[in-house]
Coordinates of C-alpha atoms and ligand atoms in Angstrom, one line a residue:
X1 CA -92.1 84.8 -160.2
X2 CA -93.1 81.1 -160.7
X3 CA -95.3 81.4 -157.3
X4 CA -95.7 83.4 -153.8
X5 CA -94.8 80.4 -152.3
X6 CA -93.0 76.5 -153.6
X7 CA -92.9 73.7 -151.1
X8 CA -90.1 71.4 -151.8
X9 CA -91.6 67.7 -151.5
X10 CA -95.9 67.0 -151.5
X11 CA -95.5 65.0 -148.2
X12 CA -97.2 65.3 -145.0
X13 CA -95.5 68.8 -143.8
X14 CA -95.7 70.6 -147.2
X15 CA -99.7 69.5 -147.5
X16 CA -100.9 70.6 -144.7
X17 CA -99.1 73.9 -144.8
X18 CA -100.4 74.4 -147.9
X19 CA -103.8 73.5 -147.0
X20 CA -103.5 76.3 -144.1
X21 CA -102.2 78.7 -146.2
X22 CA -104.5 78.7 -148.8
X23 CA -107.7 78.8 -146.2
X24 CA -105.9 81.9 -144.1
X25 CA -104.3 83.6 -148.0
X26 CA -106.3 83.0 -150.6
X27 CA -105.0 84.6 -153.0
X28 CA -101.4 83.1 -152.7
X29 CA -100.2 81.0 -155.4
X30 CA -98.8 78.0 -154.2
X31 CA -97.0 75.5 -155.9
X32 CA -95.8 72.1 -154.5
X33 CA -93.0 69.9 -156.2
X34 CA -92.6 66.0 -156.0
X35 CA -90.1 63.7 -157.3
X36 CA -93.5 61.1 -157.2
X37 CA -95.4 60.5 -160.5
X38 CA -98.7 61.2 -158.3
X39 CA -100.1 60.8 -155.4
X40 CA -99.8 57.1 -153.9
X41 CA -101.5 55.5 -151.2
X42 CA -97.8 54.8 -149.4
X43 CA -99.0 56.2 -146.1
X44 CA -101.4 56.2 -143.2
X45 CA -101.2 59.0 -141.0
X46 CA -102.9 58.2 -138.1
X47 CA -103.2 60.6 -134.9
X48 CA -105.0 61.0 -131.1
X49 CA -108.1 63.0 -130.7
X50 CA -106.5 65.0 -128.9
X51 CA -103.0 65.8 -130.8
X52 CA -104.8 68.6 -133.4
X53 CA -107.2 71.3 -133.0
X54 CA -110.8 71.3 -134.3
X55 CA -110.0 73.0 -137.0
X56 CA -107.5 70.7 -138.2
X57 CA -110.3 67.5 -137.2
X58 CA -112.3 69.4 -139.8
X59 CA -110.2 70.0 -142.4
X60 CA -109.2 66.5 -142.7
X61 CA -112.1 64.8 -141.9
X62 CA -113.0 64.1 -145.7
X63 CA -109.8 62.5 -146.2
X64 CA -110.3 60.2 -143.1
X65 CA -110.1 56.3 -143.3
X66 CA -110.9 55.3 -140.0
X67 CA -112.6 57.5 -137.1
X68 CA -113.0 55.9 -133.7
X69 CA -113.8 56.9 -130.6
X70 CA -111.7 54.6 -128.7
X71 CA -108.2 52.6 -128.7
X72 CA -106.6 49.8 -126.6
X73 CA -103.1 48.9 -125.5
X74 CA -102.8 45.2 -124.5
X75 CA -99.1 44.3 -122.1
X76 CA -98.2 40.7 -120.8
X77 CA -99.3 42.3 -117.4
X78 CA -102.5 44.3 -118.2
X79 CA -104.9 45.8 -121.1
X80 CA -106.2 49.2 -121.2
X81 CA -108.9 50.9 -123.2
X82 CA -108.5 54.1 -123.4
X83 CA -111.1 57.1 -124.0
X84 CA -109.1 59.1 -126.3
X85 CA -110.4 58.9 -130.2
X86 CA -107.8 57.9 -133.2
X87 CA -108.2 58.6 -136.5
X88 CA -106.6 57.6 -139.5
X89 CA -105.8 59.9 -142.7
X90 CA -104.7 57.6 -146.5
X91 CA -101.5 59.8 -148.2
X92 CA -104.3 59.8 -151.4
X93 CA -107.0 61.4 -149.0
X94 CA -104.1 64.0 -148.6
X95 CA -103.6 64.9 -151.8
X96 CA -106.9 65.3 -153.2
X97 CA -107.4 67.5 -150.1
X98 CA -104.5 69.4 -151.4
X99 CA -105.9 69.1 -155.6
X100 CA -109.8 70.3 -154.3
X101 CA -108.1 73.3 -152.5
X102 CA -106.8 74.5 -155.8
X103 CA -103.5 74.1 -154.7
X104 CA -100.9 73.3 -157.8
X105 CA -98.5 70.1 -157.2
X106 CA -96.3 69.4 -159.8
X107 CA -95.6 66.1 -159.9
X108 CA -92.4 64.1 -161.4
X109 CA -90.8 67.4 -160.7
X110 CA -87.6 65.9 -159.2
X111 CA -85.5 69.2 -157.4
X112 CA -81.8 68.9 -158.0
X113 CA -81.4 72.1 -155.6
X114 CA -83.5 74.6 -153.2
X115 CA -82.3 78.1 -152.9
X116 CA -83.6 81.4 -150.9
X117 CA -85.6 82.4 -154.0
X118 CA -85.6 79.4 -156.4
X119 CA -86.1 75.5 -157.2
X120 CA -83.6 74.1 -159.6
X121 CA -85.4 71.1 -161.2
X122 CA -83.2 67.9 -162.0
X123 CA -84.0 68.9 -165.2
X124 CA -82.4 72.3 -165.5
X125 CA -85.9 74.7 -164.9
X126 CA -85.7 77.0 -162.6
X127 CA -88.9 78.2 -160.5
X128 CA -88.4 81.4 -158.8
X129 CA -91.0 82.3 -155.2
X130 CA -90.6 85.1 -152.2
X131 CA -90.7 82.4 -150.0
X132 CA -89.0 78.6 -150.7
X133 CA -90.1 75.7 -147.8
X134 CA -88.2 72.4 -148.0
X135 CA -90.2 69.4 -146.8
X136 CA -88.4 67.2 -148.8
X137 CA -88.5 64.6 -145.5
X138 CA -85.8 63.3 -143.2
X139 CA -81.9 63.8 -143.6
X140 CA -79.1 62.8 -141.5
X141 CA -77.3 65.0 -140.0
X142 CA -75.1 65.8 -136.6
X143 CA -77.4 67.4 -134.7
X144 CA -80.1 64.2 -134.4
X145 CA -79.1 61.4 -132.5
X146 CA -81.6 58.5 -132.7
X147 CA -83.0 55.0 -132.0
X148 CA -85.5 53.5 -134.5
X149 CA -88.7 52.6 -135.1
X150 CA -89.3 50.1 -137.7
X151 CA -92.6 48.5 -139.0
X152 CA -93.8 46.2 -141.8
X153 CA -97.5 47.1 -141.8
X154 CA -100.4 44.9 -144.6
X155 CA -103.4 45.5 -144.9
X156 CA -105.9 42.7 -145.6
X157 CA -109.3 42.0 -146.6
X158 CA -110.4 39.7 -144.6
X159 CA -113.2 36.4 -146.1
X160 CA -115.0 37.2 -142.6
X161 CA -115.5 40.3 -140.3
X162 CA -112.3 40.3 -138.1
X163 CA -114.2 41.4 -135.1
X164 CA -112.0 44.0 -133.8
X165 CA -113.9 47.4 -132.7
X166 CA -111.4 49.5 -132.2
X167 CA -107.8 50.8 -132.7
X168 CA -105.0 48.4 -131.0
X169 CA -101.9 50.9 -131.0
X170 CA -99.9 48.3 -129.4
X171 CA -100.2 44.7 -128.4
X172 CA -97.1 44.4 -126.8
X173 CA -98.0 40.3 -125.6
X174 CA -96.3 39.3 -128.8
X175 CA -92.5 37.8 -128.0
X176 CA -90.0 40.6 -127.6
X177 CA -87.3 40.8 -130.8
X178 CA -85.0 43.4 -131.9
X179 CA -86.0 45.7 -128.8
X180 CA -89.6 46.8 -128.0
X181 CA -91.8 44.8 -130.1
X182 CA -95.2 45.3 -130.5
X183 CA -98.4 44.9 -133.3
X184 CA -100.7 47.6 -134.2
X185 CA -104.3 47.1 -135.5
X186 CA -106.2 49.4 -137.0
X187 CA -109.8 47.7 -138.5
X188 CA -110.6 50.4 -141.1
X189 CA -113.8 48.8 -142.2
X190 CA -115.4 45.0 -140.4
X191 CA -113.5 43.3 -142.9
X192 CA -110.3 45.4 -143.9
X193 CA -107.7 45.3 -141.1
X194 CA -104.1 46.8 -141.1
X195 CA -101.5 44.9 -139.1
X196 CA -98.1 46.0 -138.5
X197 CA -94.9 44.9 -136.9
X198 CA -93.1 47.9 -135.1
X199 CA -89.9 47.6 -133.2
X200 CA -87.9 50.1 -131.2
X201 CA -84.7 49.1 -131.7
X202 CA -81.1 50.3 -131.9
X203 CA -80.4 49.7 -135.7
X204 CA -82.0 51.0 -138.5
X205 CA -82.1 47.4 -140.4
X206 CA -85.4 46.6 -141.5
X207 CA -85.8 42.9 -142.6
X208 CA -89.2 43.5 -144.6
X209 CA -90.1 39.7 -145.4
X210 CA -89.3 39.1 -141.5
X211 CA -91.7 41.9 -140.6
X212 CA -94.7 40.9 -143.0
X213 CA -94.5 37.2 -141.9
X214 CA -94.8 37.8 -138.0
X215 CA -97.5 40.1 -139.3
X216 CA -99.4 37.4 -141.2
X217 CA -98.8 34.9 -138.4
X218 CA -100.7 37.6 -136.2
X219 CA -103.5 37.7 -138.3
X220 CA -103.4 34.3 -139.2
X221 CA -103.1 33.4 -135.4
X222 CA -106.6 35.4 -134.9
X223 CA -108.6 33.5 -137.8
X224 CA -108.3 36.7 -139.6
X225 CA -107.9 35.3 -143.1
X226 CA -108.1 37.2 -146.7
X227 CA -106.4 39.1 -149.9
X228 CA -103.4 41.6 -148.9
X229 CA -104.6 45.2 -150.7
X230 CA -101.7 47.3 -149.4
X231 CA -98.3 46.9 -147.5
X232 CA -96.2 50.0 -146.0
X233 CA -92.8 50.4 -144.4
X234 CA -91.0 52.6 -142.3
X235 CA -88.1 53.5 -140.4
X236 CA -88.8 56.3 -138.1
X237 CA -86.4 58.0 -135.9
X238 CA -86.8 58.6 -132.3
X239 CA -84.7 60.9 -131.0
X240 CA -82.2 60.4 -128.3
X241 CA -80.5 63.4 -128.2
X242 CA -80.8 66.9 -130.2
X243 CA -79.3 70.2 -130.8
X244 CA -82.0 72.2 -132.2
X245 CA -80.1 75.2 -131.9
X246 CA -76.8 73.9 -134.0
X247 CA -79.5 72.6 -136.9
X248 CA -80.8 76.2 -137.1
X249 CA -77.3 77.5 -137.0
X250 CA -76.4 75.6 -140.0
X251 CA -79.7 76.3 -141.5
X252 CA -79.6 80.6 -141.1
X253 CA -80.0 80.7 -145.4
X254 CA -81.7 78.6 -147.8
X255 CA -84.7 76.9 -147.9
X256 CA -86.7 76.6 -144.7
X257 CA -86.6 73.5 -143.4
X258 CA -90.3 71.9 -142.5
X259 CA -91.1 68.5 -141.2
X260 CA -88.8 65.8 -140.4
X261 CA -86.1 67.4 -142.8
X262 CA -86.4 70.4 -139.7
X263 CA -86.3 67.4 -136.7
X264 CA -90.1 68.1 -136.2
X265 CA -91.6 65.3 -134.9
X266 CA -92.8 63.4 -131.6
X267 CA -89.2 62.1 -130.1
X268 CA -91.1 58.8 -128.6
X269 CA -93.5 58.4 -131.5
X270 CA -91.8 59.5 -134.1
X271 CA -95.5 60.8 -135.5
X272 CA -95.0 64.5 -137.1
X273 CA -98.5 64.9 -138.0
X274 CA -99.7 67.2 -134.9
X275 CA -96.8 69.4 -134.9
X276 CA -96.7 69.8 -139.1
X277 CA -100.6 70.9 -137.7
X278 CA -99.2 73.8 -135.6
X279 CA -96.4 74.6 -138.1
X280 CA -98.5 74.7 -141.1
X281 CA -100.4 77.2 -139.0
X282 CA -97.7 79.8 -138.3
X283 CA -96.9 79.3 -141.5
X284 CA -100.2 80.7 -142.9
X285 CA -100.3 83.6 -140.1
X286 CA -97.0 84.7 -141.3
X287 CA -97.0 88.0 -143.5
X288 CA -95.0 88.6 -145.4
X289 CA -95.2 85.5 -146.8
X290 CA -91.3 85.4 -147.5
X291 CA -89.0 82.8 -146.6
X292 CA -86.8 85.0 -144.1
X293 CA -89.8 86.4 -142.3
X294 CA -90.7 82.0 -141.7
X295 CA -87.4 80.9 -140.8
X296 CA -87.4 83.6 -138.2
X297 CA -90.7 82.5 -136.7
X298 CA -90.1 78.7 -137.4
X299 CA -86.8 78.7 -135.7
X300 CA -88.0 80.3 -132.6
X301 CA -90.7 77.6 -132.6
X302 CA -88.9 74.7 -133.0
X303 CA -86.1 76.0 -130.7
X304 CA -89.1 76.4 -127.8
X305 CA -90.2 72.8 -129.1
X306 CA -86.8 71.3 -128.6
X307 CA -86.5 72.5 -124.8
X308 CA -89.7 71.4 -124.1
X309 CA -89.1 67.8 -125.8
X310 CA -86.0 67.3 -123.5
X311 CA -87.8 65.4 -121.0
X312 CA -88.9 63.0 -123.8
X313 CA -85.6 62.4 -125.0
X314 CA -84.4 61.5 -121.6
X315 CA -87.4 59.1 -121.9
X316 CA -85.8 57.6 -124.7
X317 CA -82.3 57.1 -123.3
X318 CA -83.6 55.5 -120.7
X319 CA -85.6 53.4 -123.2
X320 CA -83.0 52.4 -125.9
X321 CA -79.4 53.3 -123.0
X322 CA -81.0 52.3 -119.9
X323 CA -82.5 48.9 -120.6
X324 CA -81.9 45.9 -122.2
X325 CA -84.2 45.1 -125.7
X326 CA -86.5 42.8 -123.9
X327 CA -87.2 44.2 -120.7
X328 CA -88.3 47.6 -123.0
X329 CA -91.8 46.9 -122.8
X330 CA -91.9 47.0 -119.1
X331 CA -91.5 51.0 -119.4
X332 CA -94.4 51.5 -121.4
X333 CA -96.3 48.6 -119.3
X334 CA -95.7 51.2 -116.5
X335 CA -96.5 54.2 -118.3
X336 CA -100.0 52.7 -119.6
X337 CA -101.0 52.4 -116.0
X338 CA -100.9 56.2 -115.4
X339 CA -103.8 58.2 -115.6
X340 CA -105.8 58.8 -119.5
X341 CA -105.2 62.7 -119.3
X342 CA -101.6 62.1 -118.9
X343 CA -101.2 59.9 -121.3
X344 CA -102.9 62.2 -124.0
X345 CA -100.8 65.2 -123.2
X346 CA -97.9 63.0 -123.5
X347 CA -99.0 62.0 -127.1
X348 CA -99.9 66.0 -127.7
X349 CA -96.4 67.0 -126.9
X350 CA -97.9 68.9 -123.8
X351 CA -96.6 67.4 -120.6
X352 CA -97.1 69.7 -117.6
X353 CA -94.2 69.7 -115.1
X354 CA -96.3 67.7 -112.8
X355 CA -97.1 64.8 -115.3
X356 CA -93.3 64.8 -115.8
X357 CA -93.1 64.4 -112.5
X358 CA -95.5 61.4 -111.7
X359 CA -93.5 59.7 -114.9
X360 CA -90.7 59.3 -113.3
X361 CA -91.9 59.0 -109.5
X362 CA -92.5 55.3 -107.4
X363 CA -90.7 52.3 -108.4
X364 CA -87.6 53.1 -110.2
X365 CA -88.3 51.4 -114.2
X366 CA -85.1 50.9 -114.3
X367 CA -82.3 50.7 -111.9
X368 CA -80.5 54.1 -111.0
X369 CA -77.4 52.8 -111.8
X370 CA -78.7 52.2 -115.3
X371 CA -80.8 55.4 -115.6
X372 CA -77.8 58.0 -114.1
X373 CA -75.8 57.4 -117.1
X374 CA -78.8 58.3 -119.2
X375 CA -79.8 61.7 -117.8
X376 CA -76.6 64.1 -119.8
X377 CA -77.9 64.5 -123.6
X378 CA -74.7 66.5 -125.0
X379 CA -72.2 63.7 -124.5
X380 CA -74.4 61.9 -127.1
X381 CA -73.8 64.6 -129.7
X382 CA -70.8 64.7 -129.1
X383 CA -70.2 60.8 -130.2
X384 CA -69.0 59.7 -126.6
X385 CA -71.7 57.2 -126.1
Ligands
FAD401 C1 -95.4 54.3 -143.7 C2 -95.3 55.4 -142.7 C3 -96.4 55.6 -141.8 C4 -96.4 56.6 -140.9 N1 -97.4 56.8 -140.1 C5 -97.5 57.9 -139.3 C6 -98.7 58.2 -138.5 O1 -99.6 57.3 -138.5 N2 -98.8 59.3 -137.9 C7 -97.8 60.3 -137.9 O2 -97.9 61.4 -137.4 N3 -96.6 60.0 -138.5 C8 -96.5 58.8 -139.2 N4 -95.3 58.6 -139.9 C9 -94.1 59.4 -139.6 C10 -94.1 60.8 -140.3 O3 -95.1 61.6 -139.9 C11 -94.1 60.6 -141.8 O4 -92.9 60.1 -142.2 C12 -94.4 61.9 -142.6 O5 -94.8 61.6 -143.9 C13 -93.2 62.9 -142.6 O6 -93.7 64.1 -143.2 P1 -92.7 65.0 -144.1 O7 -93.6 65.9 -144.8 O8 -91.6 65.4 -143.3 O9 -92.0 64.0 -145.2 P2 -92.8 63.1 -146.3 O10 -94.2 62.9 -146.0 O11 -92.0 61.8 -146.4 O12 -92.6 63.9 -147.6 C14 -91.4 64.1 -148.3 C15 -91.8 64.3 -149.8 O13 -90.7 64.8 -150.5 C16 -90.6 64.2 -151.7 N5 -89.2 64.4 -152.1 C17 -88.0 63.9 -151.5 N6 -86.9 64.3 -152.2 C18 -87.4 65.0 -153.3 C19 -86.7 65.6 -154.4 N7 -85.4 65.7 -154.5 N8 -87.5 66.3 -155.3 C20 -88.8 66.3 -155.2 N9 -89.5 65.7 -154.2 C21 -88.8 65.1 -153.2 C22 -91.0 62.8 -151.5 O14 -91.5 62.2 -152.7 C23 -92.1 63.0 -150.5 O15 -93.4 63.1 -151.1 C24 -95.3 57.5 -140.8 C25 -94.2 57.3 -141.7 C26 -94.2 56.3 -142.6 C27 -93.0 56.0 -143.5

C-alpha cells in the first residue's frame, strides 16, 4: 500500500480534505498528486463569514490574505454595505497549510488513470490506497447544464494608498457587456488591490486582453495607479440545471469524485470553497477510511445538496433564460435590497423555505411570461432548450 488514502489533484477540494483528515486521523498516511511543478499562487479563494464553521475560520486563518469585517455591493440604483465579514485565502497559503500538516503532495505527478484502489501515473507507476478521491477539478459532462462566469482579475501595487476599506464583491455601475457585468475589489493591503472583470454570461469565451483592460481602465479611472504583481482567470460554471442522481449513477465505481469534478459548488456563485468545507469533514468522520464506505456517504450528501440547490438553479434560469444580458443586473439590484440575514444564508447554501419565499414575492423581476418557461429543469437536460 502506497497510502491509506491518495487524492487525485492538490486543489482546493483535495486540500482541505486532507487538512480535515489529518486533524480528525492522525495517523493516516495521506498522499496528494498534482500534475503542477509546485504550489502556485494561481488562485484566491475568497469566502463570507458566514459560509464555514469556526473551526474551518481557524484552520485557515494562517493562510489568510485579507480579513475584513465588512463588504459592499454598489448597483446603478443603490449601494449596500453589508455586515457580513469576507476573507480571502492565496492557493500558496493552501499549500503550505497542507506541507506544515505533514501531509505528502507529490508534485509533477501527472495521473494518466484513477482506479478503486490505485493511481496510474502518466509515467507508468502505480500507487496503490484503500481509499482513492478524485479532485482532479471540473469535467463536462451530461448531467451539468450551465451558464458562465468569467473574470480577468490583476492585482496591483498601487504608487499611493488606493483608499478602499473594504471588500467590493460587485460594482455592478460599470456598463453592462456580455450579460451581468460587474468589478470586484478586494484591497489586500492600503496599497495592493485586486480588480477583476466577472461576467455572467451564456458562453464560455473568455477574451483575457479584453478582460484585463476594462480592469485597468477601472483602476486607472479611480487614480489607482502602480506595478501589476499577479493576474488570474477563470471560467466558472453556474449551474442551470442538474441531475445529481444520473452523475452518481454513472459514478457507482472508481474514484470518488470531490469538488467541482463531483458538481459541488454554489450554483449562483460558482464558489466551492464552503461546501469542499463540509465535505472534507465527512470525509474525515468516515471510518473506514475506504473509498466505498465515502462514496456511499458523499453521494447521499451531494444528492440532499442537489434538492436543496433546486431553487438556486431556478434562480439561474431565470437569470441567464428569463432575461435579456443587460437587464441581468436588475435581479441582483433586487435581491441586494432584501434583508443581510437573507442574503448570508443565500451565500451559505442555507435558504429557509421562507427566504425562498420573500425571493420571489412583490414585483415580478421579470415578467411571467418570461419566468414560466424557466420554472421545468429536466427539459434542459434533456437538450430541448
Ligand atoms: C481564479 C479562480 C478564482 C476562484 N475564486 C474562488 C473564490 O474566491 N471562492 C471560491 O469558493 N471559489 C473560487 N473559485 C471557484 C472554485 O472554488 C475553484 O475553481 C476551486 O479551485 C475548485 O476546487 P477543486 O478542488 O474542485 O479544483 P482545483 O482547485 O482546480 O484543483 C484541481 C487540481 O487537479 C490538478 N490536476 C488536474 N488534472 C490532473 C491530472 N491529470 N494529474 C494530476 N493533477 C491534476 C490540477 O493541477 C489542480 O491542482 C475560483 C476559481 C478560479 C479559477
Amino acid at each position: 500500500m502506497s497510502a491509506d488514502i491518495i487524492l487525485g489533484g492538490g486543489g482546493l477540494a483535495s486540500s482541505l480534505a486532507a487538512l480535515a483528515l489529518r486533524a480528525a486521523q492522525p495517523g493516516a498516511r495521506i498522499l496528494i498528486l498534482d500534475r503542477a511543478g509546485g504550489p502556485s499562487n494561481s488562485h484566491t479563494w475568497s469566502f463570507h463569514g458566514p459560509d464555514i464553521s469556526p473551526d474551518w475560520h481557524a484552520r485557515l486563518a494562517p493562510a489568510l490574505i485579507g480579513d475584513w469585517s465588512e463588504q459592499e455591493v454598489h448597483f446603478p440604483g443603490h449601494s449596500r454595505r453589508l455586515r457580513a465579514g469576507y476573507s480571502s485565502m492565496g492557493s500558496e497559503g493552501l499549500a503550505r497549510l497542507v506541507a506544515e500538516a505533514g501531509i505528502e503532495t507529490r508534485w509533477n505527478a501527472e495521473i494518466a488513470r484513477l482506479d478503486e484502489d490505485r493511481a496510474t501515473l502518466a509515467d507508468g507507476e502505480v500507487l496503490t490506497a484503500l481509499c482513492i478521491l478524485d479532485g482532479r477539478g471540473a469535467k463536462r459532462g451530461p448531467h451539468l447544464v450551465t451558464g458562465f462566469q468569467k473574470f480577468v482579475g490583476i492585482e496591483i501595487e498601487c504608487d499611493a494608498p488606493h483608499g478602499i476599506a473594504r471588500p467590493v464583491i460587485m460594482d455592478a455601475t460599470v456598463p453592462q457587456e456580455d450579460g451581468y457585468r460587474f468589478i470586484y475589489v478586494l484591497p489586500f493591503t492600503e496599497r495592493r488591490v485586486l480588480i477583476e472583470d466577472t461576467r455572467y454570461s451564456d458562453g464560455a469565451t473568455l477574451s483575457d486582453n479584453e478582460l484585463a483592460a476594462e480592469a485597468l481602465d477601472y483602476a486607472a479611472a479611480r487614480g489607482w495607479h502602480g506595478r501589476e504583481v499577479r493576474r488570474e482567470r477563470g471560467v466558472l460554471p453556474i449551474a442551470l440545471a442538474h441531475d445529481a442522481a444520473g452523475f452518481w449513477r454513472d459514478h457507482d465505481s472508481g474514484p470518488v469524485p470531490i469538488g467541482l469534478r463531483a458538481g459541488l459548488f454554489h450554483p449562483v456563485t460558482g464558489y466551492s470553497l464552503p461546501v469542499a468545507a463540509e465535505v472534507a469533514d465527512l470525509i474525515a468522520g468516515t471510518q473506514p477510511l475506504t473509498t466505498a464506505a465515502i462514496r456511499t456517504r458523499l453521494r447521499a450528501f451531494a444528492l440532499r445538496r442537489a434538492r436543496e440547490d433546486r431553487f438556486l438553479r431556478l434562480l439561474n434560469r431565470m437569470l441567464f433564460r428569463g432575461c435579456p444580458g443587460p437587464q441581468r443586473y436588475r435581479l441582483l439590484e433586487r435581491f441586494y435590497r432584501l434583508p443581510e440575514p437573507l442574503i448570508e444564508r443565500f451565500y451559505a447554501g442555507r435558504l429557509t423555505w421562507a427566504d425562498r419565499l420573500r425571493i420571489v414575492t412583490g414585483k415580478p423581476p421579470i415578467p411571467i411570461s418570461a419566468a414560466l418557461p424557466c420554472l421545468p429543469e429536466k427539459p434542459l437536460l434533456k437538450g430541448e432548450t
